[in-house]
Short mmCIF file of C-alpha atoms in Angstrom, two decimals:
data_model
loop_
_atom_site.label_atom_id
_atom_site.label_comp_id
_atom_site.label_asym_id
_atom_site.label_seq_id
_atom_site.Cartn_x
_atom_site.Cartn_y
_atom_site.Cartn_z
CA UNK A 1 0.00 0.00 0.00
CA UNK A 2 2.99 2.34 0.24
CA UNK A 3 2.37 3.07 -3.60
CA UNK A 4 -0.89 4.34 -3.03
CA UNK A 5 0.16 6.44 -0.35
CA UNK A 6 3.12 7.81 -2.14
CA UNK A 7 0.65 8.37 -5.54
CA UNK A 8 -1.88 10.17 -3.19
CA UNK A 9 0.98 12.47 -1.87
CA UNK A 10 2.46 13.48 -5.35
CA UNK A 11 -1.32 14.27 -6.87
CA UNK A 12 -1.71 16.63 -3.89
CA UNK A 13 1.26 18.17 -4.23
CA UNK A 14 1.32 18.89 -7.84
CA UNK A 15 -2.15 20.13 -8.00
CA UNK A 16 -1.60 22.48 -4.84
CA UNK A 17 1.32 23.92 -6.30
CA UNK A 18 -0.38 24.15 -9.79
CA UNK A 19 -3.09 26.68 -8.31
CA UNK A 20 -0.45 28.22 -6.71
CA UNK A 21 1.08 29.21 -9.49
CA UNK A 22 -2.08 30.34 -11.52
CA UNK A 23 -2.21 32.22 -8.85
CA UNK A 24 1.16 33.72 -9.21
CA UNK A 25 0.58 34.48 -12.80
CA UNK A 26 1.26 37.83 -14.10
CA UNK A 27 -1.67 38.03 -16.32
CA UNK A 28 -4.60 36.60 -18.35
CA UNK A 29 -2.90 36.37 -21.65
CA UNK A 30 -0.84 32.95 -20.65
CA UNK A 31 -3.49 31.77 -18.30
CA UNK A 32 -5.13 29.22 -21.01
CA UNK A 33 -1.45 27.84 -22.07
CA UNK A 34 0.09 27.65 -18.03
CA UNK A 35 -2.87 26.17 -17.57
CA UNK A 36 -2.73 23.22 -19.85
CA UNK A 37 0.40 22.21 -19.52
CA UNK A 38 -0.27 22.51 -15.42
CA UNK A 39 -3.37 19.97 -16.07
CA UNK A 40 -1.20 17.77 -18.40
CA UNK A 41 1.37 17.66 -15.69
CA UNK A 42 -1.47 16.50 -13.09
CA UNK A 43 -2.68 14.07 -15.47
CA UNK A 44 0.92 12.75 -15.60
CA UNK A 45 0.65 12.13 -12.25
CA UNK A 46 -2.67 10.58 -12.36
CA UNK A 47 -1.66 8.39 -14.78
CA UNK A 48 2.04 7.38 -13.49
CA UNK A 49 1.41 3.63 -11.73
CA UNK A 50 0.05 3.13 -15.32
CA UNK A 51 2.81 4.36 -17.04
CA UNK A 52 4.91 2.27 -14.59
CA UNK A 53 3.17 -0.76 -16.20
CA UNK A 54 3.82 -0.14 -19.33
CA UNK A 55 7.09 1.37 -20.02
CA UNK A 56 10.54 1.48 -18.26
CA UNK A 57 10.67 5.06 -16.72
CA UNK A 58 8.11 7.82 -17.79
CA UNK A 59 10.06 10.32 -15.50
CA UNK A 60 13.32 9.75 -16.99
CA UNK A 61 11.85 9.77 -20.61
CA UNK A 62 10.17 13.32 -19.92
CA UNK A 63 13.54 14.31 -18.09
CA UNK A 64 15.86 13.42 -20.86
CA UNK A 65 13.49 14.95 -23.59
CA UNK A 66 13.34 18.20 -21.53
CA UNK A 67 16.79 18.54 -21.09
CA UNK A 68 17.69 17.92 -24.06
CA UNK A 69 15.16 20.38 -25.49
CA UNK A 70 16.80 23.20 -22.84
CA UNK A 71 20.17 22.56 -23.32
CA UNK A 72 20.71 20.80 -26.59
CA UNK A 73 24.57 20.47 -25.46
CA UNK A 74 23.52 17.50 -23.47
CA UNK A 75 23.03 15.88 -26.95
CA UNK A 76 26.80 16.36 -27.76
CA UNK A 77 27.95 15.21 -25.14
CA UNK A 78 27.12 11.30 -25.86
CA UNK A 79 28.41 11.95 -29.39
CA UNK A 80 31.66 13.28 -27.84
CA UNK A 81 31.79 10.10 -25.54
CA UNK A 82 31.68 7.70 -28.18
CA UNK A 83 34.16 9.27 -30.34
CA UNK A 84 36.02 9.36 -28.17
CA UNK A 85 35.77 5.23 -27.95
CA UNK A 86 36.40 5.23 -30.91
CA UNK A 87 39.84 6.69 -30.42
CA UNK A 88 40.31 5.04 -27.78
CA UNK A 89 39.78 2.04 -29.93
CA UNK A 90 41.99 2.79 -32.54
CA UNK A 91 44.69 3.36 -30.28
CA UNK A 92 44.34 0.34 -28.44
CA UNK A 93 44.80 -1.64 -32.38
CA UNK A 94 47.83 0.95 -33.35
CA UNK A 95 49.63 -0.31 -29.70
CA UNK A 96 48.72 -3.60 -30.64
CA UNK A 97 49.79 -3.60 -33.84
CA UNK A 98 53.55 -1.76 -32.51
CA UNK A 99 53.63 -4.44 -30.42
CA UNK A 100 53.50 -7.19 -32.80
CA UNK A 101 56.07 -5.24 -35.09
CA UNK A 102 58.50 -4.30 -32.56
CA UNK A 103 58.47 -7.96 -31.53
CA UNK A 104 59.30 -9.27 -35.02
CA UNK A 105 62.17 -6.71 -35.26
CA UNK A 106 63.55 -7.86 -32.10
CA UNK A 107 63.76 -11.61 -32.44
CA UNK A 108 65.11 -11.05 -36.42
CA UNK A 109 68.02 -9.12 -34.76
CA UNK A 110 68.74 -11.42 -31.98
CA UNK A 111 68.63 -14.24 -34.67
CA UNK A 112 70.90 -12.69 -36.81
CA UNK A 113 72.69 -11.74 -33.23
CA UNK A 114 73.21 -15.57 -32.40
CA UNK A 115 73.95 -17.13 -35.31
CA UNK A 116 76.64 -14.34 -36.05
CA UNK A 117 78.01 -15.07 -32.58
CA UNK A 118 77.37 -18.38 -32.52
CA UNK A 119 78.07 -20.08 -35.46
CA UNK A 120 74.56 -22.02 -34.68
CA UNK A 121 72.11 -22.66 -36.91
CA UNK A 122 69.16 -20.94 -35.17
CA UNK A 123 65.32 -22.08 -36.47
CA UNK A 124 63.22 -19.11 -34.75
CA UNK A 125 63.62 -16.61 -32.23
CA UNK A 126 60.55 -16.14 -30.21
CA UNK A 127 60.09 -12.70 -28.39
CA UNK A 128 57.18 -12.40 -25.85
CA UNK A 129 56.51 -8.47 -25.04
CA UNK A 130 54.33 -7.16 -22.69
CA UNK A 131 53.74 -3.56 -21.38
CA UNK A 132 54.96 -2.17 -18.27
CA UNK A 133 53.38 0.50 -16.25
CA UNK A 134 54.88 3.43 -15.90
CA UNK A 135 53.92 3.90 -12.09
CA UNK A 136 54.28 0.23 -10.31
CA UNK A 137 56.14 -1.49 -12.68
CA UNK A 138 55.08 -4.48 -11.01
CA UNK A 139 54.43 -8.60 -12.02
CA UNK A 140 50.84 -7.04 -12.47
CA UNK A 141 51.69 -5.12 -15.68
CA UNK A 142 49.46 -5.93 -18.78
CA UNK A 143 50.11 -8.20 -21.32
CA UNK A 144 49.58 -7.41 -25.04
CA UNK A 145 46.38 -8.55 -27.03
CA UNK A 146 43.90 -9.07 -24.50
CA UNK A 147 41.44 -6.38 -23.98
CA UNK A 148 40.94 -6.50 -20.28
CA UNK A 149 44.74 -4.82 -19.72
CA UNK A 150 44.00 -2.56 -22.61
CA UNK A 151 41.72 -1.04 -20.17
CA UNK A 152 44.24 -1.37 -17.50
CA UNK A 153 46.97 0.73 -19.48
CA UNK A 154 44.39 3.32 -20.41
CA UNK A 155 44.48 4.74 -16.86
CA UNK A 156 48.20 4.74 -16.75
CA UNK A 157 50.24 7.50 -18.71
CA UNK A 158 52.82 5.81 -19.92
CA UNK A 159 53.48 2.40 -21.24
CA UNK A 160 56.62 0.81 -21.52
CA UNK A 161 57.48 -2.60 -23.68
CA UNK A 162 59.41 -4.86 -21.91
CA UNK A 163 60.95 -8.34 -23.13
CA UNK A 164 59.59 -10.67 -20.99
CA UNK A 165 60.96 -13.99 -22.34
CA UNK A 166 62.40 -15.10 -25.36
CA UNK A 167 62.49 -18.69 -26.74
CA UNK A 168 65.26 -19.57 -29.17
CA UNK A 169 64.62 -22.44 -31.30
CA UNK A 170 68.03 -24.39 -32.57
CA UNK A 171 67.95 -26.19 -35.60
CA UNK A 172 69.20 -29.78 -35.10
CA UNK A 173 71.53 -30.66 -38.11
CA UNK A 174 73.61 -27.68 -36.99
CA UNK A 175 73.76 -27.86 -33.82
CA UNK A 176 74.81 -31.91 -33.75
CA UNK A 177 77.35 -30.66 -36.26
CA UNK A 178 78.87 -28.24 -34.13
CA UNK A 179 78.78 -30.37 -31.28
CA UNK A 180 82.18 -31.72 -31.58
CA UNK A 181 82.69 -34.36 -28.63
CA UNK A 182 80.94 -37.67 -29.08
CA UNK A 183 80.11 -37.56 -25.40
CA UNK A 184 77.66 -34.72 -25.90
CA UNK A 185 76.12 -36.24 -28.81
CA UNK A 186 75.34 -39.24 -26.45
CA UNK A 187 74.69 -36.89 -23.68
CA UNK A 188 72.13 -35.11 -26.32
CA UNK A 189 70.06 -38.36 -27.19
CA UNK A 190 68.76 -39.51 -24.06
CA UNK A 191 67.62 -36.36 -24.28
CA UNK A 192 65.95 -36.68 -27.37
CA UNK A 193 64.24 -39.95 -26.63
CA UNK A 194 63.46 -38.40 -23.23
CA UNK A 195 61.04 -35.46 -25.04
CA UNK A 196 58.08 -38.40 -25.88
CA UNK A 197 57.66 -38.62 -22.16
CA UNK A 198 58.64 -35.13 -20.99
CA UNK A 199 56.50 -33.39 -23.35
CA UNK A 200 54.08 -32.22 -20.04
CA UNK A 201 57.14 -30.59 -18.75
CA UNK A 202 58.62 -27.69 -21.21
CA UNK A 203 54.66 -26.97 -21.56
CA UNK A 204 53.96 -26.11 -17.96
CA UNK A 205 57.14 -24.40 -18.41
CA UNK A 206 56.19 -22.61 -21.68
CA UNK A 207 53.11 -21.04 -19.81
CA UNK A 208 54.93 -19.94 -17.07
CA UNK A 209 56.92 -17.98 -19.00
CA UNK A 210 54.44 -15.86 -20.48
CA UNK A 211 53.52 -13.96 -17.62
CA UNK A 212 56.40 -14.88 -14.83
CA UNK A 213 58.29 -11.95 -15.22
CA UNK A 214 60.54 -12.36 -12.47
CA UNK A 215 59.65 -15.01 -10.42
CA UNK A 216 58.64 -18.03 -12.84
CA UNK A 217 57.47 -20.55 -10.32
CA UNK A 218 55.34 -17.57 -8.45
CA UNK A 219 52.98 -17.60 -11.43
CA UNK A 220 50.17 -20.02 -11.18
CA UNK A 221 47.77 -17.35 -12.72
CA UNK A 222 49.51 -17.60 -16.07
CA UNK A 223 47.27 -20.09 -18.01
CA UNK A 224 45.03 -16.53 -17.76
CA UNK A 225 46.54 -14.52 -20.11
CA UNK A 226 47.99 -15.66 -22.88
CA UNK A 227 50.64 -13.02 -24.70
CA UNK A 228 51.58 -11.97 -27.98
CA UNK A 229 54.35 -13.86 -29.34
CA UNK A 230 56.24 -13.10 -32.20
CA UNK A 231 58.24 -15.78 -33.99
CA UNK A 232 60.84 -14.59 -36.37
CA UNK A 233 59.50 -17.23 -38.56
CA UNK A 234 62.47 -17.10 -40.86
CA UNK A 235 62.23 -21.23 -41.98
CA UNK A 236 58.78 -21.81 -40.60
CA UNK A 237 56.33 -18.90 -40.88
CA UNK A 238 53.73 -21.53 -40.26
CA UNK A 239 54.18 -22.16 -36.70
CA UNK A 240 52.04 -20.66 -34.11
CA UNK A 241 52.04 -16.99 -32.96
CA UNK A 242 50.63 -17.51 -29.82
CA UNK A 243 51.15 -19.49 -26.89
CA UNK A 244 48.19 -21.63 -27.05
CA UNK A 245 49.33 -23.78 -30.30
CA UNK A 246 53.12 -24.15 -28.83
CA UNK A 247 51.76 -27.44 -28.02
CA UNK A 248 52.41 -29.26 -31.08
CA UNK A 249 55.80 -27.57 -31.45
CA UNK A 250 56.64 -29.06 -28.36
CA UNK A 251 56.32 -32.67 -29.62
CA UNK A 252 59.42 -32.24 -31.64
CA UNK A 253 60.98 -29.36 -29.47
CA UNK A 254 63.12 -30.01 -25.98
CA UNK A 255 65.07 -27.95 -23.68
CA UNK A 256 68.44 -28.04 -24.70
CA UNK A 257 70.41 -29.27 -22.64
CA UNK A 258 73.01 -26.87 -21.11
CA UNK A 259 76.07 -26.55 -23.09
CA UNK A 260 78.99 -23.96 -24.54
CA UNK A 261 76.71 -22.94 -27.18
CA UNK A 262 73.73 -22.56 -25.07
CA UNK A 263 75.81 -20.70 -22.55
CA UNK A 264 76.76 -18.34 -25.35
CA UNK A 265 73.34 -17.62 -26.21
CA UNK A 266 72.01 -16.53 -22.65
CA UNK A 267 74.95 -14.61 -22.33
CA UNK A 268 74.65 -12.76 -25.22
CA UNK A 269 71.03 -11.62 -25.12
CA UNK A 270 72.18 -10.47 -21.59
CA UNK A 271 74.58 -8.46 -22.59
CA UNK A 272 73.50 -6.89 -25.71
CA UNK A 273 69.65 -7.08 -25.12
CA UNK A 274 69.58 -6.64 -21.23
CA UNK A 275 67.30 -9.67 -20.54
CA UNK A 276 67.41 -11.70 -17.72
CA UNK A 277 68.71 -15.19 -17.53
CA UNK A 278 65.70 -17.03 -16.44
CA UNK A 279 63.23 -15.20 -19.13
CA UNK A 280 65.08 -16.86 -21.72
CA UNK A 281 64.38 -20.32 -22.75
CA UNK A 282 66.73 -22.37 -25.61
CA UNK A 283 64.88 -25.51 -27.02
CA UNK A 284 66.53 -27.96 -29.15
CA UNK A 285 64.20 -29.05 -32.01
CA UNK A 286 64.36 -32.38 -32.75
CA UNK A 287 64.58 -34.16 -35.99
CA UNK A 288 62.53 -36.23 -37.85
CA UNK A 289 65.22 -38.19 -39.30
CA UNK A 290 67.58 -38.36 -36.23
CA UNK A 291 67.56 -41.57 -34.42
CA UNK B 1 10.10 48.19 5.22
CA UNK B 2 10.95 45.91 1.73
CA UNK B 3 7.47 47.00 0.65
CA UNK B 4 7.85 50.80 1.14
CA UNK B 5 11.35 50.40 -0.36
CA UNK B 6 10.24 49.46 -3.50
CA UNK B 7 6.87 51.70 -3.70
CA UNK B 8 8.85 54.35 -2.83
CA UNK B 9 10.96 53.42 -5.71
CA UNK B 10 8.08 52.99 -7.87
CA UNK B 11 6.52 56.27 -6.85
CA UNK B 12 10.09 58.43 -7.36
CA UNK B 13 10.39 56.08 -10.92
CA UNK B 14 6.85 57.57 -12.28
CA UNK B 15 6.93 61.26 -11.35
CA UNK B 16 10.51 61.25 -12.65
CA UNK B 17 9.29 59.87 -15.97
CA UNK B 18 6.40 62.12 -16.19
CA UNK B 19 8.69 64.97 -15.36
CA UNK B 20 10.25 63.61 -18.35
CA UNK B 21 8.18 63.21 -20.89
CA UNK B 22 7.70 66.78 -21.73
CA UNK B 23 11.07 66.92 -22.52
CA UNK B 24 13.09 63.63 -23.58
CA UNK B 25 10.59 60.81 -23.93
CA UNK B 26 13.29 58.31 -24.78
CA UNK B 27 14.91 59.40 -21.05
CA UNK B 28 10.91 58.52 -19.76
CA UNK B 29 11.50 55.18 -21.03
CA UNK B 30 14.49 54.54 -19.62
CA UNK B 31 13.62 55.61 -16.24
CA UNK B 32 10.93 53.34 -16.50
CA UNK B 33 12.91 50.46 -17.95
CA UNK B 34 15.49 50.97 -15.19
CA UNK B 35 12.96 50.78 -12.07
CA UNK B 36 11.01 48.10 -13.51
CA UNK B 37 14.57 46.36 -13.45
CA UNK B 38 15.77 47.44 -10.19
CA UNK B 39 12.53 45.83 -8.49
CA UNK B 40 12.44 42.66 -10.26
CA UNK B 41 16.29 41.92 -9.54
CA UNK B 42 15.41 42.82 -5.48
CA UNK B 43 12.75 40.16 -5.75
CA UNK B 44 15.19 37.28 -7.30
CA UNK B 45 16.33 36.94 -3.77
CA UNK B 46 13.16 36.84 -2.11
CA UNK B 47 12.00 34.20 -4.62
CA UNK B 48 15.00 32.12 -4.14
CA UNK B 49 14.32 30.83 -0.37
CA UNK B 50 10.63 30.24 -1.49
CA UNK B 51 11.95 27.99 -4.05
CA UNK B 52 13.94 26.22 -1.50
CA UNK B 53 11.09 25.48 0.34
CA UNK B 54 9.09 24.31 -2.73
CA UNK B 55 11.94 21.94 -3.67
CA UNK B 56 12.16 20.85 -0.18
CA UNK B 57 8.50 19.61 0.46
CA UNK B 58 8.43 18.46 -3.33
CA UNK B 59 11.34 16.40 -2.20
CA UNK B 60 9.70 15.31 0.92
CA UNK B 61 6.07 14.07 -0.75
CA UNK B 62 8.13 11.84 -3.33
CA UNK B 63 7.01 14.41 -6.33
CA UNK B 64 9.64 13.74 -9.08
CA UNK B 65 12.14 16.80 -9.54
CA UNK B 66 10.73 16.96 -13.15
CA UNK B 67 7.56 17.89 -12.37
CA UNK B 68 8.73 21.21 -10.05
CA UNK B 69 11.10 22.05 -12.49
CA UNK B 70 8.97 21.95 -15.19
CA UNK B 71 6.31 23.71 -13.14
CA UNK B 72 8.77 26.52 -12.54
CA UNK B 73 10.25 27.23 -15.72
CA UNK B 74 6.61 28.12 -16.69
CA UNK B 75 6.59 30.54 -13.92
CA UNK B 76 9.89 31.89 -15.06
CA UNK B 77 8.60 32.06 -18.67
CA UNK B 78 5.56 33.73 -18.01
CA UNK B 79 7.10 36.14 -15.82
CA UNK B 80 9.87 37.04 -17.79
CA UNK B 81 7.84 37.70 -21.25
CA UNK B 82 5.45 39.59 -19.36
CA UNK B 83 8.03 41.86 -18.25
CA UNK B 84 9.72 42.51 -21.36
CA UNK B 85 6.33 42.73 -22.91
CA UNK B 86 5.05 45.70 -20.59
CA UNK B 87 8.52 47.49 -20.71
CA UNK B 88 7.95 47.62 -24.94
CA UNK B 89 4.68 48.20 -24.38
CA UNK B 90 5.65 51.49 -22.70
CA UNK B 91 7.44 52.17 -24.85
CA UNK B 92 4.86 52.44 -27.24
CA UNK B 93 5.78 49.22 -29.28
CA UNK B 94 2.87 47.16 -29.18
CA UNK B 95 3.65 45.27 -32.05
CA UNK B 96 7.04 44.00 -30.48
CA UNK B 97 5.48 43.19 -27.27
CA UNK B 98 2.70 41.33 -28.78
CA UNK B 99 5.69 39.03 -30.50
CA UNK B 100 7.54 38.83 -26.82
CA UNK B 101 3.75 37.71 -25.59
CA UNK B 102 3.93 35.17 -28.49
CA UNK B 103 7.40 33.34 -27.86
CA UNK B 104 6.64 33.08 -24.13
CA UNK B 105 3.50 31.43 -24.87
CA UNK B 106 4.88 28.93 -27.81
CA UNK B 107 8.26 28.38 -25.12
CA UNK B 108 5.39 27.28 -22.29
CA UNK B 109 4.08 24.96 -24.88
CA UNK B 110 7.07 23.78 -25.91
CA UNK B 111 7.51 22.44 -22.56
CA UNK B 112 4.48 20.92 -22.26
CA UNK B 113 5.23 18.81 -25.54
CA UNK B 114 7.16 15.93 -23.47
CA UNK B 115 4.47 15.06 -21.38
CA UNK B 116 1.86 15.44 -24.21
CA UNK B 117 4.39 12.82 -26.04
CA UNK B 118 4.25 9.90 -22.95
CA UNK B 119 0.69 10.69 -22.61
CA UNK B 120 -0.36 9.76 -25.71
CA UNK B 121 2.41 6.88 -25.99
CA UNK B 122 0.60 5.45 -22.90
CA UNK B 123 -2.95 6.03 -24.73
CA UNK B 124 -1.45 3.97 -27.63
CA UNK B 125 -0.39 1.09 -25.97
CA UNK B 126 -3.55 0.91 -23.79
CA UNK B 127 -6.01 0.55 -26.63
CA UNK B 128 -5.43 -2.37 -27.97
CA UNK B 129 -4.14 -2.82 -31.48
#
């Protein structure tokens, strides 16, 4: 019954105030017109439990129509707002889109980097990057591609790239080649026969990589977000981008075991591309052929 | 003591104007013009505490704010082109303050368009198709 009450309390109050204000009125000239639209109002208010039946919100419809009528700057506004998305938008896709090129750049200069250095024969260099706030800086940044942290770096000012791993793919004639001691070559195939069972392994390990930024095992909320990742893709544009289809590439991929060259590598990207040791992860691709 | 102020304002206002006339009947006019003025800017602040009030109690009986303000920008309309409307008038425009009459009455309906639009939404959709 509180409705009724609250009806019965709004048509008093609107028609009091309605013959106050014919009251108020300076002459006869605008009686007839303040007078209808002082009875329209009161039948408004007769009529609003009906109106609440039937559509959303009378009072907010006549609110928005009358303000928009009084101030038609109200009306810009909303178009301003959504151009604004729109920007916003497009700058999300331009970031995006650096992103994915500055990646590519990087891992076809630490390919050429390696293989100069090295003398290896290096399938793919994979660079994962990921923006870093400006302000904390923190294992919390946002990753690339995924829209949720696009929303994330639009409150911050400044976005920074950061390598946060790298995956260097050897090739495996080249690498047995320049493996000169017959005891590493035997140290290399257990290895290789090792990978059918140990596939779970460089996986998990995989995934923790893509977000562990410092702390790799302090990352169980990686299967979350996957990153960007760009391949250099110089023999085999056709392998996967992204994190999710490293999965198959891990059926003929292993960690390498550690060795001279491998030892090369990490120090190298250290040195010249300031990454950390544990962000960077060497796999030995296996061959086909290879016993 | 408000009261006598603004009589006595009133009165001065008038036999300065007639004094006037004679003279410099564009000075009438503005003397005219110029009390008119004076009064109806020393009642803005009388009006504003009753408006308080009237927002309070509409506030207080659950009356949506839409319906007050509505209510008083027809006040304010009517008001407003009546007092242009006499000033021209005095003037001795009665053409102009005829159109002044005119645009306060089509702005009052102009406001009252809104609600004529839900009403007759709601009419609609009661009667059935």
């Amino acid at each position: 019954m509180t409705w009724l009450g609250e009806w019965l309390k709004q048509i008093i109050f609107v028609v009091l105030l309605s013959s106050f204000i014919e009251m108020l009125l300076p002459n006869r000239s605008m009686e007839r017109y303040v007078k209808m639209v002082l009875s329209l109002l009161v039948l408004m208010t007769l009529l609003n439990p009906i109106l609440k039946l039937f559509s959303g919100n009378p009072v907010e419809k006549l609110q928005q129509a009358i303000e928009e009528q009084l101030n038609p700057k109200g009306s810009t506004r909303s178009g301003l707002e959504q151009i604004l998305k729109q920007g916003e938008l497009l700058r999300q896709s331009s970031l995006e889109d650096s992103l994915k090129w500055t990646g590519n750049e990087a891992a076809q200069q630490m390919k050429t980097q390696i293989e100069a250095a090295t003398g290896l024969d290096v399938d793919r260099v994979a660079v994962t990057l990921k923006l870093e706030k400006a302000e904390a800086g923190t294992n919390s940044g946002s990753k690339a591609g995924t829209n949720a942290d696009q929303q994330d770096a639009d409150t911050q000012q400044y976005d920074r790239p950061v390598i946060s791993g790298v995956k260097v793919y050897l090739n495996p004639a080249e690498a047995e080649a320049v493996m000169a001691s017959p005891e590493e070559k035997a140290g290399q195939e257990p290895d290789a026969n090792q990978s059918a069972s140990a596939i779970t392994v460089p996986k998990v390990q995989q995934v923790q990589v893509g977000i562990g930024r410092i702390e790799i095992e302090a990352a169980p909320v990686a299967a979350e977000a996957p990153e960007v990742t760009q391949n250099s893709a110089a023999d085999d544009p056709s392998d996967g981008t992204v994190n999710g289809s490293k999965a198959e590439e891990d059926e003929s991929a292993a960690a390498a075991p550690e060795s001279e060259e491998t030892r090369k590598i990490r120090s190298l990207l250290e040195s010249s591309w300031d990454i950390e040791d544990n962000k960077i992860r060497i796999y030995q691709l296996q061959n086909e052929a290879s016993p | 003591m408000e009261m006598i102020q603004i009589v006595g304002l009133g009165l001065i206002a008038a036999i300065l104007s007639l004094m006037m006339k004679e003279q410099k009947p564009i000075f009438a006019f503005l003397i005219a013009a110029f009390a008119g003025i004076t009064i109806f800017l020393f009642l803005i602040g009388k009006i504003g505490t009753v408006l308080e009030t009237l927002e309070e109690l509409a506030a207080a009986s659950g009356v949506q704010n839409v319906y007050l303000k509505t209510i008083l920008k027809i006040i304010g309309i009517a008001y407003i082109a009546e007092f242009g409307a006499q000033i021209v008038r005095d003037a001795g425009q009665d053409s102009i303050a005829s159109k002044i009459e005119l645009a306060g009455k089509v702005l009052i309906i102009v406001l009252a368009v809104p609600i004529i639009g839900i009403i007759i939404e709601t009419v609609v959709k009661l009667l059935p198709a």
